[in-house]
XYZ file of N, CA, C and O in Angstrom:
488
model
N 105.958 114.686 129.810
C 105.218 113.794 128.933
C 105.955 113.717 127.598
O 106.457 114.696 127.045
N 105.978 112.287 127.059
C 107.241 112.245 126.056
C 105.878 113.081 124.998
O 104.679 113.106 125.272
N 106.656 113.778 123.609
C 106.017 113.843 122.211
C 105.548 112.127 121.757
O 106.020 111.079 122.197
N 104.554 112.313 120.821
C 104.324 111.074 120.321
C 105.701 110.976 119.197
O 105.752 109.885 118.629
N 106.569 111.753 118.894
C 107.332 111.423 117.624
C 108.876 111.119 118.804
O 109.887 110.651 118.281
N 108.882 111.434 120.334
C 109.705 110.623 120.593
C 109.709 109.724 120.966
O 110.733 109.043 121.015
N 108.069 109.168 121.574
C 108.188 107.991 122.078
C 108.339 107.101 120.918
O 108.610 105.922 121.142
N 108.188 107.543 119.605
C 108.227 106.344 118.930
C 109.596 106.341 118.332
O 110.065 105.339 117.793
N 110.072 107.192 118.411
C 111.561 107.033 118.660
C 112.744 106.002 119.024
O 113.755 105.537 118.497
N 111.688 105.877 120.803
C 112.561 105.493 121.448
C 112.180 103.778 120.834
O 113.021 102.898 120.653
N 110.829 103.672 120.623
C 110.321 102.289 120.284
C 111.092 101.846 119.180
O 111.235 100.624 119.201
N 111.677 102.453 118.153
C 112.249 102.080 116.786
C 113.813 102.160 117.410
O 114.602 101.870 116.511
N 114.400 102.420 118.493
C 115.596 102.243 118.812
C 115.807 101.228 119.267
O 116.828 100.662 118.875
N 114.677 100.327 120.613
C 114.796 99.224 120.403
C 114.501 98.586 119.865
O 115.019 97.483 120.042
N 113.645 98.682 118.975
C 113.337 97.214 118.233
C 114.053 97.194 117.104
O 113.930 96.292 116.275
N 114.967 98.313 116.955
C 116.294 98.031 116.061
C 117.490 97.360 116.420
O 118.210 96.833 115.571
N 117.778 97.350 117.814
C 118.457 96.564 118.885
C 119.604 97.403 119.172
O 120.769 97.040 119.013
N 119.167 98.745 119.678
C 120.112 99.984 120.044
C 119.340 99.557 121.694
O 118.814 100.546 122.206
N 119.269 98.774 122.201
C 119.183 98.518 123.463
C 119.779 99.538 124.435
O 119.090 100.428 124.934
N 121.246 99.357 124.718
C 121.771 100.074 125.524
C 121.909 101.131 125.199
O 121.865 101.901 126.158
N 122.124 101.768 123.932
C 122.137 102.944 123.465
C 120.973 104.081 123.873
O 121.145 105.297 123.964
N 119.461 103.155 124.138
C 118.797 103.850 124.026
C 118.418 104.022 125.469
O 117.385 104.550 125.883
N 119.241 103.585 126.067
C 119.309 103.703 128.054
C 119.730 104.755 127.571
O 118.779 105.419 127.159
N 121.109 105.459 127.345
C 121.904 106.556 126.884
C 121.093 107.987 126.297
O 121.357 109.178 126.463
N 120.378 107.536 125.806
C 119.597 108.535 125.203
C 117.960 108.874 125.378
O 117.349 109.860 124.966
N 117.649 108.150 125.848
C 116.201 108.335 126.330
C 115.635 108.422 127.747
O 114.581 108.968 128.074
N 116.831 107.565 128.818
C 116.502 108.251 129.950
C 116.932 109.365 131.206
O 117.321 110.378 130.625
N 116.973 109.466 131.964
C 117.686 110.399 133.042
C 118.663 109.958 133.907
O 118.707 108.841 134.424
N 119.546 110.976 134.072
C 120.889 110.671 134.541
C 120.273 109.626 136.051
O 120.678 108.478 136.237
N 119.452 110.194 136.802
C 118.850 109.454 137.757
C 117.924 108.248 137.527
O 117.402 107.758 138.529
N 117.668 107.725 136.352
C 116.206 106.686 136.231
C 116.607 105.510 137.158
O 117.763 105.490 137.582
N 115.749 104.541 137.501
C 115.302 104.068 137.762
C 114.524 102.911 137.256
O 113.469 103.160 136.673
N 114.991 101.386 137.434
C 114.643 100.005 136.122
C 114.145 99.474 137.835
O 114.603 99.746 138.945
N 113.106 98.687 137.412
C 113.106 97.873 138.415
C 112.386 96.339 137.972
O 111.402 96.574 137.270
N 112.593 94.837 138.178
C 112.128 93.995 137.486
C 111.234 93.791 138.590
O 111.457 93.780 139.800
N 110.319 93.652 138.020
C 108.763 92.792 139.002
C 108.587 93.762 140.325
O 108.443 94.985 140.320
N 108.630 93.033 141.255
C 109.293 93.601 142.741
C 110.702 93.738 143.434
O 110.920 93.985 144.621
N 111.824 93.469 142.177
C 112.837 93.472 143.049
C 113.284 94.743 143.136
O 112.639 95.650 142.611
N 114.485 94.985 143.832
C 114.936 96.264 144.184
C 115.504 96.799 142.768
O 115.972 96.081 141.884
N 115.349 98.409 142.728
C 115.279 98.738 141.729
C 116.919 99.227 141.337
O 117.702 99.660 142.184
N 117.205 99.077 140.043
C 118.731 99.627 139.563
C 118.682 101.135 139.599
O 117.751 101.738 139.065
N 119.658 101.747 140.214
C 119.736 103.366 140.343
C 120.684 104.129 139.210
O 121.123 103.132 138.637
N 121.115 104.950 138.711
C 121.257 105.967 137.343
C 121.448 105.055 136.308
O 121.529 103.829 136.243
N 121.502 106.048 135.458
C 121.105 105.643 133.844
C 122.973 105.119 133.732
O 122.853 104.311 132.811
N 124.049 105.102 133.981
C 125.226 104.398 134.206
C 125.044 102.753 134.629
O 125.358 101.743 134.000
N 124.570 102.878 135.614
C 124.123 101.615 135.916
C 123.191 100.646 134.852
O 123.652 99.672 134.258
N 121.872 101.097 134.751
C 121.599 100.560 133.689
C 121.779 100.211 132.401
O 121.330 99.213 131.838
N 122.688 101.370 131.798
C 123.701 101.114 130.886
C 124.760 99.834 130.708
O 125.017 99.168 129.705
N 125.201 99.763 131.875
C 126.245 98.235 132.530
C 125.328 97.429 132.402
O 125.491 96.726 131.405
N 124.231 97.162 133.090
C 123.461 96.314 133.349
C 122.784 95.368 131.849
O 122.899 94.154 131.678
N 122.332 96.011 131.243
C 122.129 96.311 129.654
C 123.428 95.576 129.165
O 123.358 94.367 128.945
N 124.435 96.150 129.012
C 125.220 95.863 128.337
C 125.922 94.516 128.585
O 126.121 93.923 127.525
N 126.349 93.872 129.663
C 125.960 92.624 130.534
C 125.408 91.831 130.127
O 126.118 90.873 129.819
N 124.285 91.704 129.923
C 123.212 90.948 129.082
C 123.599 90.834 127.623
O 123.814 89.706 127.178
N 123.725 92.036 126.728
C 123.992 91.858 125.510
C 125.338 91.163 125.001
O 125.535 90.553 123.950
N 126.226 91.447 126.089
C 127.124 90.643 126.001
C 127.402 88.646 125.981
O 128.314 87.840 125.794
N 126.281 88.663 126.232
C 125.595 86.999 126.488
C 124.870 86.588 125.375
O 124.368 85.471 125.251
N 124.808 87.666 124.411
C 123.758 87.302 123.283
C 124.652 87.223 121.774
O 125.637 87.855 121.392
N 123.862 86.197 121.154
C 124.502 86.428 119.834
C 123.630 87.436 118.955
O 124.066 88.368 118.279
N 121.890 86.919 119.161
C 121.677 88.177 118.726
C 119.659 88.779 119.607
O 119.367 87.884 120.400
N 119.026 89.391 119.597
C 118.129 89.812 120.011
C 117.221 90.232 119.238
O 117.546 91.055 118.381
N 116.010 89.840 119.317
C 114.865 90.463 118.271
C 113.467 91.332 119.344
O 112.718 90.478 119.819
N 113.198 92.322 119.612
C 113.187 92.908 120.038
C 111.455 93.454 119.585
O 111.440 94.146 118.567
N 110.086 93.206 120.229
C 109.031 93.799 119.185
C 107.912 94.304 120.409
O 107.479 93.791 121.441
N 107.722 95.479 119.755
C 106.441 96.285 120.548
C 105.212 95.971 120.024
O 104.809 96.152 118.875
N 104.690 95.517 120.902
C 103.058 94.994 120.741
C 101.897 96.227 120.719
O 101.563 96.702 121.805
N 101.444 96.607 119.796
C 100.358 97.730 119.620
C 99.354 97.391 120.125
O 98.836 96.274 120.111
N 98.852 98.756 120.823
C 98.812 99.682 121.098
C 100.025 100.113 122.363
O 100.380 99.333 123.247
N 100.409 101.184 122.233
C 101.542 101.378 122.848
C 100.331 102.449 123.929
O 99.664 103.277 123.309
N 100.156 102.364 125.318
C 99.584 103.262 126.450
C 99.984 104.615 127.162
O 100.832 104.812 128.032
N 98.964 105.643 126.419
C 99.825 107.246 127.231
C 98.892 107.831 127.898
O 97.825 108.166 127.383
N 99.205 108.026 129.169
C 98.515 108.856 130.066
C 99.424 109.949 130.768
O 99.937 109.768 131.872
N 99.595 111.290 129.893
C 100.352 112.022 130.478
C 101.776 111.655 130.636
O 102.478 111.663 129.625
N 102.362 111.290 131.941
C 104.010 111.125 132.168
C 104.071 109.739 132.025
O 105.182 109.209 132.045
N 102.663 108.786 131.826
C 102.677 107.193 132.169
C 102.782 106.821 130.784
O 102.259 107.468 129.876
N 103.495 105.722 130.617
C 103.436 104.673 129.628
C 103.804 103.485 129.781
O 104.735 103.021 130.439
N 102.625 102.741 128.805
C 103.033 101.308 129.538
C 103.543 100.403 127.648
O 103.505 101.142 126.665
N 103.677 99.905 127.584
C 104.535 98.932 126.693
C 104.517 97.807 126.794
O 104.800 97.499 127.951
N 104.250 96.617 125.920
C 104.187 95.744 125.521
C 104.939 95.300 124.641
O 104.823 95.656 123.469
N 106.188 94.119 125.202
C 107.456 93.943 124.558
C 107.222 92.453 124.425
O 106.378 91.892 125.124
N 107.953 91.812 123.545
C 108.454 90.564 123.339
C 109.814 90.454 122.646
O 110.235 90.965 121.608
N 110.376 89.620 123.549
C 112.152 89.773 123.286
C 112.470 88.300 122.781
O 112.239 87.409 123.597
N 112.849 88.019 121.837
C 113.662 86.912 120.943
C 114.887 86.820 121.285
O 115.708 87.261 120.481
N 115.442 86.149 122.731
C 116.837 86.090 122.943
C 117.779 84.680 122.195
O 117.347 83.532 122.298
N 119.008 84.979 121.503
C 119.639 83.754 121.003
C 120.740 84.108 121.555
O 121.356 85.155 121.357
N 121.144 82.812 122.611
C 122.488 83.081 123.433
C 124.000 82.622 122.681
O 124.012 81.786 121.777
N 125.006 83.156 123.087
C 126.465 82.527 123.133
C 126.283 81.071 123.087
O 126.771 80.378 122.195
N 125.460 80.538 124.215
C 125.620 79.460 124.650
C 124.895 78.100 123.864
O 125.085 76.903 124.082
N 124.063 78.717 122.944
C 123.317 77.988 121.878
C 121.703 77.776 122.575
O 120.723 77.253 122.046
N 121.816 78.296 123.744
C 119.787 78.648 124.519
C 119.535 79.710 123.660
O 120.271 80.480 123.042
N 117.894 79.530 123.793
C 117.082 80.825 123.047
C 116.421 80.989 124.833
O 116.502 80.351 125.882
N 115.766 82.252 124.333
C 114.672 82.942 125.338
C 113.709 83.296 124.869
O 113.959 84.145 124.014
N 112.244 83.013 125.009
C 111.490 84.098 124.374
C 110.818 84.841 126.063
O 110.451 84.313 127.114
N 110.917 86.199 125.614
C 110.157 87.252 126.959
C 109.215 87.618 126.960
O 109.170 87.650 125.731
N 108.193 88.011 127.265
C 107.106 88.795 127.313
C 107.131 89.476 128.727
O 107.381 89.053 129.855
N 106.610 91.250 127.988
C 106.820 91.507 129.723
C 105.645 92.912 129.085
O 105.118 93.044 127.980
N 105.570 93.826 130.404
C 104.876 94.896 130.331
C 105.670 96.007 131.039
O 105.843 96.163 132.248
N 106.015 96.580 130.235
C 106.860 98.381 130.789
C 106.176 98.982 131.168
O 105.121 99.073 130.539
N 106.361 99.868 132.586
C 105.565 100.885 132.898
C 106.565 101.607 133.086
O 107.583 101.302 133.708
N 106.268 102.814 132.441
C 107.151 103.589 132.344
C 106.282 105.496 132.773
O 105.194 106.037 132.573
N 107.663 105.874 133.452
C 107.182 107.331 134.194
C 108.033 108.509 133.251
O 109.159 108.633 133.733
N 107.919 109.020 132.570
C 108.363 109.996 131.902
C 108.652 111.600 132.793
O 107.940 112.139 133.641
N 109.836 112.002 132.264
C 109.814 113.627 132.869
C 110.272 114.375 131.957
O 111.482 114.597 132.002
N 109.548 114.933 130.960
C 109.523 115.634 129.628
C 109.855 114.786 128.643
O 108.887 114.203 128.155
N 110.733 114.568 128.263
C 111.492 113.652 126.717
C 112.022 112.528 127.258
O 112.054 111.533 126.534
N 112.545 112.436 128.623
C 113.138 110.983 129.136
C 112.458 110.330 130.179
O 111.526 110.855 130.789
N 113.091 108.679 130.510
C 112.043 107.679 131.171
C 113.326 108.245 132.295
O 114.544 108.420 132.244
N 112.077 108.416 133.433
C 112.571 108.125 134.964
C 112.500 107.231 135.590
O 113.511 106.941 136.230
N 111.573 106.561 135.691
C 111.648 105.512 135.983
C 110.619 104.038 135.193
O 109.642 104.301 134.491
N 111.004 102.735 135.434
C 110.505 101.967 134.306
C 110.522 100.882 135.492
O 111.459 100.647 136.255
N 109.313 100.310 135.461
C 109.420 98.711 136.047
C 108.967 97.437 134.866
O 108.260 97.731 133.902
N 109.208 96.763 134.971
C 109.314 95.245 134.189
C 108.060 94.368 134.786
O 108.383 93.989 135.912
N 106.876 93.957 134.473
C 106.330 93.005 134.762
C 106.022 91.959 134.093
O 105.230 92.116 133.164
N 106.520 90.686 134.352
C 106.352 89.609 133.591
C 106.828 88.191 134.328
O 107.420 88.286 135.404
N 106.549 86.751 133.700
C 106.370 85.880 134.373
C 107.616 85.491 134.627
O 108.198 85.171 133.590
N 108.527 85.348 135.998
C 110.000 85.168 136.078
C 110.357 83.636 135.371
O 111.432 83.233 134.924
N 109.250 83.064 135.437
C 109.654 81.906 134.340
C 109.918 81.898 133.330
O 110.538 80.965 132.819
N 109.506 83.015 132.658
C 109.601 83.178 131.144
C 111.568 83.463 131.349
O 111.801 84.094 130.318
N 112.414 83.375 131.809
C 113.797 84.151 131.576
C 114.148 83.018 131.967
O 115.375 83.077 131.885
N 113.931 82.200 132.272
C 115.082 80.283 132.264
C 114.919 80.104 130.635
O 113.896 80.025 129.955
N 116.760 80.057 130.141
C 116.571 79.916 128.950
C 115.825 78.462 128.171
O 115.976 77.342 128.659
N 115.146 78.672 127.107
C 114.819 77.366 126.573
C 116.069 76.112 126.053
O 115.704 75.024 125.608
């Protein structure tokens, strides 16, 4: 179960836009991302790439946690909205819901739920 002074940690890492960084540092060599129902991305390497992939497409990202942030023990769930501005001159706006499985201080695993429409850029 994360501390409340790391989960908010990890919340002020992204919404500072240490995105991939905070794959690096907050979850387990083994975690586990999965979007909606699709098949899920396997170690924290991977998601790191994966992450970084994306940011590479961006000029820049605004990144905001919607309060109340949800703890039940190893569970947390999250409420994000992502401000994407592309290379390409598209924006994105995201909304999604993290559920996230904790195993002491890091996320093991995390799924993504949100409307797959919302990610066709505007």
């Amino acid at each position: 179960m994360p501390t409340p002074e790391r989960l908010e940690a990890f919340i002020a890492a992204v919404e500072g836009g240490a995105h991939a960084e905070a794959i690096e540092d907050y979850y387990t060599e083994g975690a586990t991302m999965r979007e909606n129902q699709a098949e899920p991305r396997r170690g924290r390497s991977t998601l790191v790439a994966q992450e970084s992939a994306v940011l590479a497409r961006t000029e820049s990202v605004v990144s905001t946690c919607v309060r109340p942030v949800l703890v039940n023990g190893d569970h947390v769930a999250i409420h994000w909205i992502f401000e994407f501005a592309f290379k390409d001159g598209s924006t994105m706006r995201m909304e999604e819901i993290a559920w996230q499985r904790w195993e002491g201080e890091r996320i093991a695993e995390e799924q993504f739920f949100y409307d797959p429409a919302l990610r066709k850029p505007a």
